[in-house]
């Protein structure tokens, strides 16, 4: 079983209470269709379990298969810099079929990201953060997306809603 390396830290994108008994980390790629399928499931897990779980997202763009994944991750990091990461995260997963640079420019206007910040992002301003996430994924045993970790341990079980709700609730009970 793989362990999350590095642990969740201040540089991570976190949604949910800091004191939640369960931390669910996703290594994801915005252009990955499997991540797109998992996106509404993870949102529903958060909605149903509220304060019992927090979600952490780390970039793992697989650029060999997904030509727009790196720029999508750069866009999300640029939006994170203005404090609105999760809006970008949701927008990207809800529009996976349109992640080209022109679409990212449109998303930037919707979110209020200045064009100069988008251009800087697409020219590599946030590449170090994305690379750091990716290398952390490799060190943690990530070899595809989405890969999930629950309280620091890789989760390779079923990822349907009922299964994830069940495993997260079990982990929350053990942590209490």
Coordinates of C-alpha atoms in Angstrom, one line a residue:
X1 CA 0.0 0.0 0.0
X2 CA 1.4 3.4 -1.0
X3 CA 1.6 6.3 1.4
X4 CA 1.1 9.9 0.5
X5 CA 4.3 11.8 0.2
X6 CA 4.5 14.7 1.0
X7 CA 1.7 14.9 3.6
X8 CA -1.0 17.6 3.1
X9 CA 0.6 21.0 3.7
X10 CA -0.1 24.7 3.4
X11 CA 0.7 24.7 -0.3
X12 CA -2.2 22.3 -1.0
X13 CA -5.7 23.2 -2.3
X14 CA -8.0 22.1 0.5
X15 CA -11.8 22.1 0.6
X16 CA -13.5 21.3 3.9
X17 CA -12.7 21.7 7.6
X18 CA -9.1 21.5 8.7
X19 CA -10.1 19.3 11.7
X20 CA -12.1 16.8 9.5
X21 CA -11.3 13.2 10.6
X22 CA -10.9 12.2 7.0
X23 CA -8.6 13.8 4.4
X24 CA -9.3 12.6 0.8
X25 CA -6.5 13.6 -1.6
X26 CA -7.0 13.4 -5.3
X27 CA -4.2 13.4 -7.8
X28 CA -6.1 14.6 -10.9
X29 CA -5.8 15.7 -14.5
X30 CA -8.4 18.2 -15.7
X31 CA -8.6 16.6 -19.1
X32 CA -8.8 13.0 -17.9
X33 CA -12.2 11.5 -18.6
X34 CA -12.0 9.2 -15.5
X35 CA -11.3 12.3 -13.3
X36 CA -14.3 13.9 -15.0
X37 CA -16.4 10.9 -14.0
X38 CA -15.1 11.1 -10.4
X39 CA -15.6 14.8 -10.0
X40 CA -19.4 14.7 -9.2
X41 CA -18.9 11.7 -7.0
X42 CA -16.3 13.5 -4.9
X43 CA -18.5 16.6 -4.7
X44 CA -21.4 14.4 -3.5
X45 CA -19.2 12.7 -0.9
X46 CA -18.3 16.2 0.4
X47 CA -22.0 17.3 0.4
X48 CA -23.3 14.3 2.2
X49 CA -20.5 13.9 4.8
X50 CA -20.0 17.6 5.5
X51 CA -17.6 18.2 8.3
X52 CA -16.3 14.6 8.3
X53 CA -14.1 14.9 5.2
X54 CA -11.9 17.5 3.5
X55 CA -10.8 17.2 -0.1
X56 CA -7.3 18.0 -1.3
X57 CA -6.5 18.4 -5.0
X58 CA -3.0 17.9 -6.5
X59 CA -2.1 18.3 -10.1
X60 CA -1.1 15.3 -12.1
X61 CA -1.4 16.3 -15.7
X62 CA -0.7 13.5 -18.1
X63 CA 0.4 15.6 -21.0
X64 CA 1.2 12.6 -23.3
X65 CA -2.5 11.7 -23.4
X66 CA -4.1 15.1 -22.6
X67 CA -2.6 18.0 -24.6
X68 CA -4.6 20.7 -22.7
X69 CA -4.0 19.3 -19.2
X70 CA -0.9 21.3 -18.4
X71 CA -2.4 24.6 -19.4
X72 CA -5.6 23.7 -17.5
X73 CA -3.5 23.1 -14.4
X74 CA -1.7 26.4 -15.0
X75 CA -5.0 28.2 -15.3
X76 CA -6.2 26.6 -12.0
X77 CA -3.0 27.7 -10.2
X78 CA -3.3 31.2 -11.6
X79 CA -6.9 31.4 -10.2
X80 CA -5.6 29.9 -6.9
X81 CA -3.3 32.9 -6.7
X82 CA -6.4 35.2 -6.5
X83 CA -8.0 32.9 -3.9
X84 CA -10.6 31.2 -6.1
X85 CA -9.0 27.8 -6.9
X86 CA -12.1 25.7 -6.3
X87 CA -14.1 27.8 -8.8
X88 CA -11.5 27.1 -11.4
X89 CA -11.4 23.4 -10.5
X90 CA -15.1 23.1 -10.9
X91 CA -15.3 25.1 -14.1
X92 CA -12.5 23.0 -15.7
X93 CA -14.2 19.7 -14.8
X94 CA -17.6 20.9 -15.9
X95 CA -16.2 21.9 -19.3
X96 CA -13.6 19.2 -20.0
X97 CA -14.4 19.1 -23.7
X98 CA -13.2 22.8 -24.1
X99 CA -9.9 23.2 -22.4
X100 CA -8.0 24.9 -25.2
X101 CA -6.3 28.2 -24.6
X102 CA -9.2 30.2 -26.1
X103 CA -11.6 28.5 -23.7
X104 CA -9.3 29.1 -20.8
X105 CA -9.3 32.8 -21.7
X106 CA -13.1 32.8 -21.6
X107 CA -13.0 31.1 -18.2
X108 CA -10.6 33.7 -17.0
X109 CA -13.0 36.4 -17.9
X110 CA -15.8 34.6 -16.1
X111 CA -13.8 34.2 -13.0
X112 CA -12.2 37.6 -13.1
X113 CA -8.6 36.5 -13.7
X114 CA -6.6 39.3 -15.4
X115 CA -5.4 38.5 -18.9
X116 CA -1.8 39.2 -17.9
X117 CA -2.1 36.6 -15.1
X118 CA -3.5 34.0 -17.5
X119 CA -0.7 34.7 -20.0
X120 CA 2.0 34.4 -17.2
X121 CA 0.4 31.1 -16.1
X122 CA 0.4 29.7 -19.7
X123 CA 4.0 30.8 -20.0
X124 CA 5.1 28.8 -17.0
X125 CA 4.7 31.0 -14.0
X126 CA 3.1 28.1 -11.9
X127 CA 5.1 25.2 -13.5
X128 CA 7.2 24.7 -10.3
X129 CA 4.0 24.1 -8.2
X130 CA 2.5 21.8 -10.9
X131 CA 5.8 19.9 -11.1
X132 CA 6.0 19.6 -7.3
X133 CA 2.6 18.1 -7.2
X134 CA 3.4 15.7 -10.0
X135 CA 6.7 14.5 -8.4
X136 CA 4.9 14.1 -5.1
X137 CA 2.4 11.9 -7.0
X138 CA 5.2 9.8 -8.5
X139 CA 6.8 9.4 -5.0
X140 CA 3.4 8.3 -3.7
X141 CA 2.9 5.7 -6.3
X142 CA 0.5 7.5 -8.6
X143 CA 0.6 6.0 -12.0
X144 CA -2.7 7.2 -13.4
X145 CA -5.6 9.5 -12.6
X146 CA -7.6 9.9 -10.6
X147 CA -5.6 8.4 -7.8
X148 CA -7.1 8.8 -4.3
X149 CA -5.5 8.7 -0.8
X150 CA -7.6 8.5 2.3
X151 CA -5.8 9.7 5.4
X152 CA -2.5 9.2 3.7
X153 CA -3.0 5.7 2.3
X154 CA -3.6 5.0 -1.3
X155 CA -7.2 3.9 -2.0
X156 CA -7.6 1.4 -4.8
X157 CA -11.1 0.2 -4.0
X158 CA -14.2 1.0 -6.0
X159 CA -14.8 4.7 -6.6
X160 CA -18.6 4.7 -7.0
X161 CA -20.5 7.0 -4.6
X162 CA -21.8 4.2 -2.3
X163 CA -18.4 2.7 -2.0
X164 CA -16.6 6.0 -1.3
X165 CA -19.3 7.0 1.2
X166 CA -18.9 3.7 3.0
X167 CA -15.1 3.8 3.2
X168 CA -14.9 7.4 4.2
X169 CA -17.5 6.8 7.0
X170 CA -15.6 3.8 8.2
X171 CA -12.3 5.7 8.3
X172 CA -14.1 8.6 10.1
X173 CA -15.4 6.2 12.8
X174 CA -12.0 4.7 13.3
X175 CA -10.5 8.2 13.6
X176 CA -13.0 9.4 16.2

